Amino acid sequence: MSEETETGPTLSLHVPEPAVRPGDTPDFSNVTIARAGQVPRPPVDVAPDDIRDMAFSIIRVLNRDAVAVGPWAGLLSAEELREGLKHMMTLRAFDARMMIAQRQGKTSFYMQNLGEEAIACAFQKALSPGDMNFPTYRQAGLLIAAGYPLVDMMNQIYSNEKDPLKGRQLPIMYSSRDHGFYSISGNLATQFIQAVGWGMASAIKGDSKISAAWIGDGSTAESDFHAGLVFASTYKAPVVLNIVNNQWAISTFQGIARGGSGTFAARGLGFGIPSLRVDGNDYLAVYAVAKWAIERARRNLGPTLIEHVTYRVGGHSTSDDPAAYRPKTESDAWPLGDPVMRLKNHLIELGEWSDERHTQAEAQIRDEIITAQKEAEKHGTLHSGQHPSVRDMFEGVYAEMPPHLRRQRQQAGY
Amino acid sequence: MTRRTMIEAIRDAMDVSMERDDDVVVFGEDVGFFGGVFRCTAGLQKKYGPSRCFDTPISEAGIVGAAIGMAGYGLRPCVEIQFADYVYPAYDQIVSEAARIRYRSNGQFTASMVVRMPTGGGIFGGQTHSQSPEALFTHVAGLKTVVPSNPYDAKGLLIAAIEDDDPVIFLEPKRLYNGPFDGYHDRPVKPWSSSELGEVPDGHYTVPLGKAKVVREGKAVTMLSYGTMVHVSLAAAEAAGVDAEIIDLRTLVPLDLETIRQSVLKTGRCVVVHEATLTSGFGAELAALVQDECFFHLEAPVRRVAGWDTPYPHAQEWDYFPGPDRIGRALQEVLEV
Ligand SMILES: Cc1ncc(C[n+]2csc(CCOP(=O)(O)OP(=O)(O)O)c2C)c(N)n1
């Protein structure tokens, strides 16, 4: 087909394409998935070279019959599992409610976590107080599982007079030092290397706290991701490096950022960083792998890279229409199922839950969220009620307000 | 009192700060074992150990990003970018992150840190070892920007910057590292050891951020400059025999507007001198401020003398940035009105 030129056949550019597009039948036959319980659980001080395979398999605990199997199972009590289920259900219901609020014009923008709830919720439970996450915008579960008040999340989303961030940040770009949640940046990937720096600082001070870095599959293409890997590897920083592979970066499928490498986890291998893949829709597996990596960091054994394999069921944000770039039913075809349903079925299988209790819990959570929403809306929404003062807009740029800003504040009438 | 080069003064500032505060850490490319390509950090690793002063991978985004994370933990990093020309890979971390973290988290997280970098030309460093990027930082809300012109100020300002709770961009004119510049490009640099500007006290002292210094009093015209160009401005005023008042701004943000205002109200004339490119340079900000504050006292338009709007040339650098002749012509024009 290719024509000859003086120096050889004509070249052509390779641009990766997803297997299917809108109108096609969803196809995940390319996603190889290990059986639950199949991947071994090495000791935390294992030599990275000895577990290179783990960057290409998937650690799973819950099998198709909702039974927890294999060496990564058995870490959570029934009580803890019920708590985990409640966190995921709360996040899901919160998202649903705030999506509606956005459609009603109560805020400008929203990003939901649908389908990815297990990752942040389970990971947070494996951390200790004082540890620090450097999250992106799709880890609200870290806050919910850390007990951050829903009403404060809403106040932030509404930029109302009780917004803990004084109306300065986009909705969902939360910040809570007390809950181990570093201020979210809209600039992708910048937090990844910052997390490594935080962990290095903890090591410099001889502290015992560790940090967790978070990034999406698409954003791993940014140079800050690679800066994070090289620093984490060089200084054996006490940090867990999390990649959330939810298959999509807005309309761009994960193959574009992944390029020719086998998996995102494999990126860690060149740095000598132990790198694992985990079923991100399996609360038990995420928790077990998080525990393993956190223990490594805590024991001064250095960083671990975790690729959480999941699927972004919702749109990228309220500004996105996924039907334009992927089959409508693709999320139903996702082979790793729904994290909430899987944990629910597991608890039922254990005899620790039932459909009735689930329905009851759903209603109770919905009430909690409606109550929080009413409370938040008493303090205003983006376009109604009270807002943080314009005076606040000039505060906090510097530790102390310099004269030029004071002058500008006066010019603005405050 | 000891006479020190600017390099020694800068090193002393870090030493004093690290001694006083365990939270101060110093790192960057070649900064640890070797002490930096300009030797500003020499001896610090030996004295404070490799967890407080260390070498990093060649990754400016990594250096600044890691420093931001450390500051978030509670440390006070003072990092080195090997040349200001290489700060661009870290620009996003500085502008989008360090500058805004206090604001966007409502004070929950801060980035109390210093980013040091050698800046400016005059050593035949060509395009990639000569730039003066201060305007790229002064334009960003949340950053402070400092440019010292002598060893005493360099030490006092750097200690103040390290103790400051905001992110500070600390631009070190490398032309002045080893000796004062008499303003004439064709003469050798005199060592600081024979200059009274090389006197640097031992121990802790600060030069406050936001305070300019009148380095020469005069009544005919106000000259505003900073860094290397303070010395060139002095030479130009001498050569032209002009009774110029010369102000060394020392910090660009926050700016000591009051000192500028008082001087221009007295002289009624103003010339701004910097070696960075003219267009959208910090001189534009100064000219606008003087116009805002002193319009009815001005007897002549404010003149700017700056580097030409070209990339930094290698062989022609002495024609590139302002020398006494160019400044002299500007003084003449302003005085003739
Ligand atoms: C530096 C930067 N470039 C581009 C964007 C615009 N942007 C926002 S989200 C996004 C896709 C990110 O995808 P991924 O990392 O996979 O995370 P996901 O949204 O799938 O969770 C893009 C390109 C940005 N916010 N920052």
PDB file of C-alpha atoms and ligand atoms in Angstrom, chain A residues 111 116 137-138 186-188 215-220 222 244 246 248-250 312 316, ligand 1:
ATOM      1  CA  MET A 111     -17.839  16.439  39.096  1.00  0.00           C
ATOM      2  CA  GLU A 116     -15.163   4.912  41.544  1.00  0.00           C
ATOM      3  CA  TYR A 137     -11.060  16.212  41.950  1.00  0.00           C
ATOM      4  CA  ARG A 138     -12.476  12.667  41.908  1.00  0.00           C
ATOM      5  CA  GLY A 186      -7.252  22.567  38.796  1.00  0.00           C
ATOM      6  CA  ASN A 187      -3.880  22.183  37.103  1.00  0.00           C
ATOM      7  CA  LEU A 188      -3.583  18.474  36.539  1.00  0.00           C
ATOM      8  CA  ILE A 215      -3.621  11.163  39.711  1.00  0.00           C
ATOM      9  CA  GLY A 216      -5.882  10.142  36.820  1.00  0.00           C
ATOM     10  CA  ASP A 217      -4.778   7.927  33.943  1.00  0.00           C
ATOM     11  CA  GLY A 218      -4.794  10.803  31.459  1.00  0.00           C
ATOM     12  CA  SER A 219      -2.804  13.085  33.726  1.00  0.00           C
ATOM     13  CA  THR A 220       0.069  10.602  34.039  1.00  0.00           C
ATOM     14  CA  GLU A 222       2.184  15.353  32.575  1.00  0.00           C
ATOM     15  CA  VAL A 244      -6.860   5.984  39.116  1.00  0.00           C
ATOM     16  CA  ASN A 246     -10.982   5.012  34.979  1.00  0.00           C
ATOM     17  CA  TRP A 248     -11.262   7.897  30.117  1.00  0.00           C
ATOM     18  CA  ALA A 249      -9.681  11.362  30.251  1.00  0.00           C
ATOM     19  CA  ILE A 250     -12.668  13.453  29.203  1.00  0.00           C
ATOM     20  CA  ARG A 312     -15.828   6.321  35.088  1.00  0.00           C
ATOM     21  CA  HIS A 316     -16.340  13.735  33.101  1.00  0.00           C
TER      22      HIS A 316
HETATM   23  C1  LIG C   1      -2.567  21.088  33.185  1.00  0.00           C
HETATM   24  C2  LIG C   1      -3.994  20.829  32.747  1.00  0.00           C
HETATM   25  N1  LIG C   1      -4.246  20.528  31.437  1.00  0.00           N
HETATM   26  C3  LIG C   1      -5.521  20.307  31.046  1.00  0.00           C
HETATM   27  C4  LIG C   1      -6.560  20.400  31.916  1.00  0.00           C
HETATM   28  C5  LIG C   1      -7.995  20.168  31.424  1.00  0.00           C
HETATM   29  N2  LIG C   1      -8.502  18.856  31.933  1.00  0.00           N
HETATM   30  C6  LIG C   1      -9.228  18.780  33.063  1.00  0.00           C
HETATM   31  S1  LIG C   1      -9.615  17.200  33.488  1.00  0.00           S
HETATM   32  C7  LIG C   1      -8.841  16.569  32.125  1.00  0.00           C
HETATM   33  C8  LIG C   1      -8.811  15.070  31.901  1.00  0.00           C
HETATM   34  C9  LIG C   1      -8.116  14.321  33.010  1.00  0.00           C
HETATM   35  O1  LIG C   1      -8.257  12.947  32.858  1.00  0.00           O
HETATM   36  P1  LIG C   1      -7.730  11.902  33.917  1.00  0.00           P
HETATM   37  O2  LIG C   1      -6.399  12.309  34.433  1.00  0.00           O
HETATM   38  O3  LIG C   1      -7.804  10.557  33.294  1.00  0.00           O
HETATM   39  O4  LIG C   1      -8.733  12.010  35.154  1.00  0.00           O
HETATM   40  P2  LIG C   1     -10.315  11.690  35.200  1.00  0.00           P
HETATM   41  O5  LIG C   1     -11.025  12.971  34.865  1.00  0.00           O
HETATM   42  O6  LIG C   1     -10.590  10.604  34.246  1.00  0.00           O
HETATM   43  O7  LIG C   1     -10.630  11.277  36.601  1.00  0.00           O
HETATM   44  C10 LIG C   1      -8.308  17.611  31.352  1.00  0.00           C
HETATM   45  C11 LIG C   1      -7.562  17.421  30.079  1.00  0.00           C
HETATM   46  C12 LIG C   1      -6.250  20.737  33.256  1.00  0.00           C
HETATM   47  N3  LIG C   1      -7.217  20.844  34.199  1.00  0.00           N
HETATM   48  N4  LIG C   1      -4.965  20.922  33.647  1.00  0.00           N
END
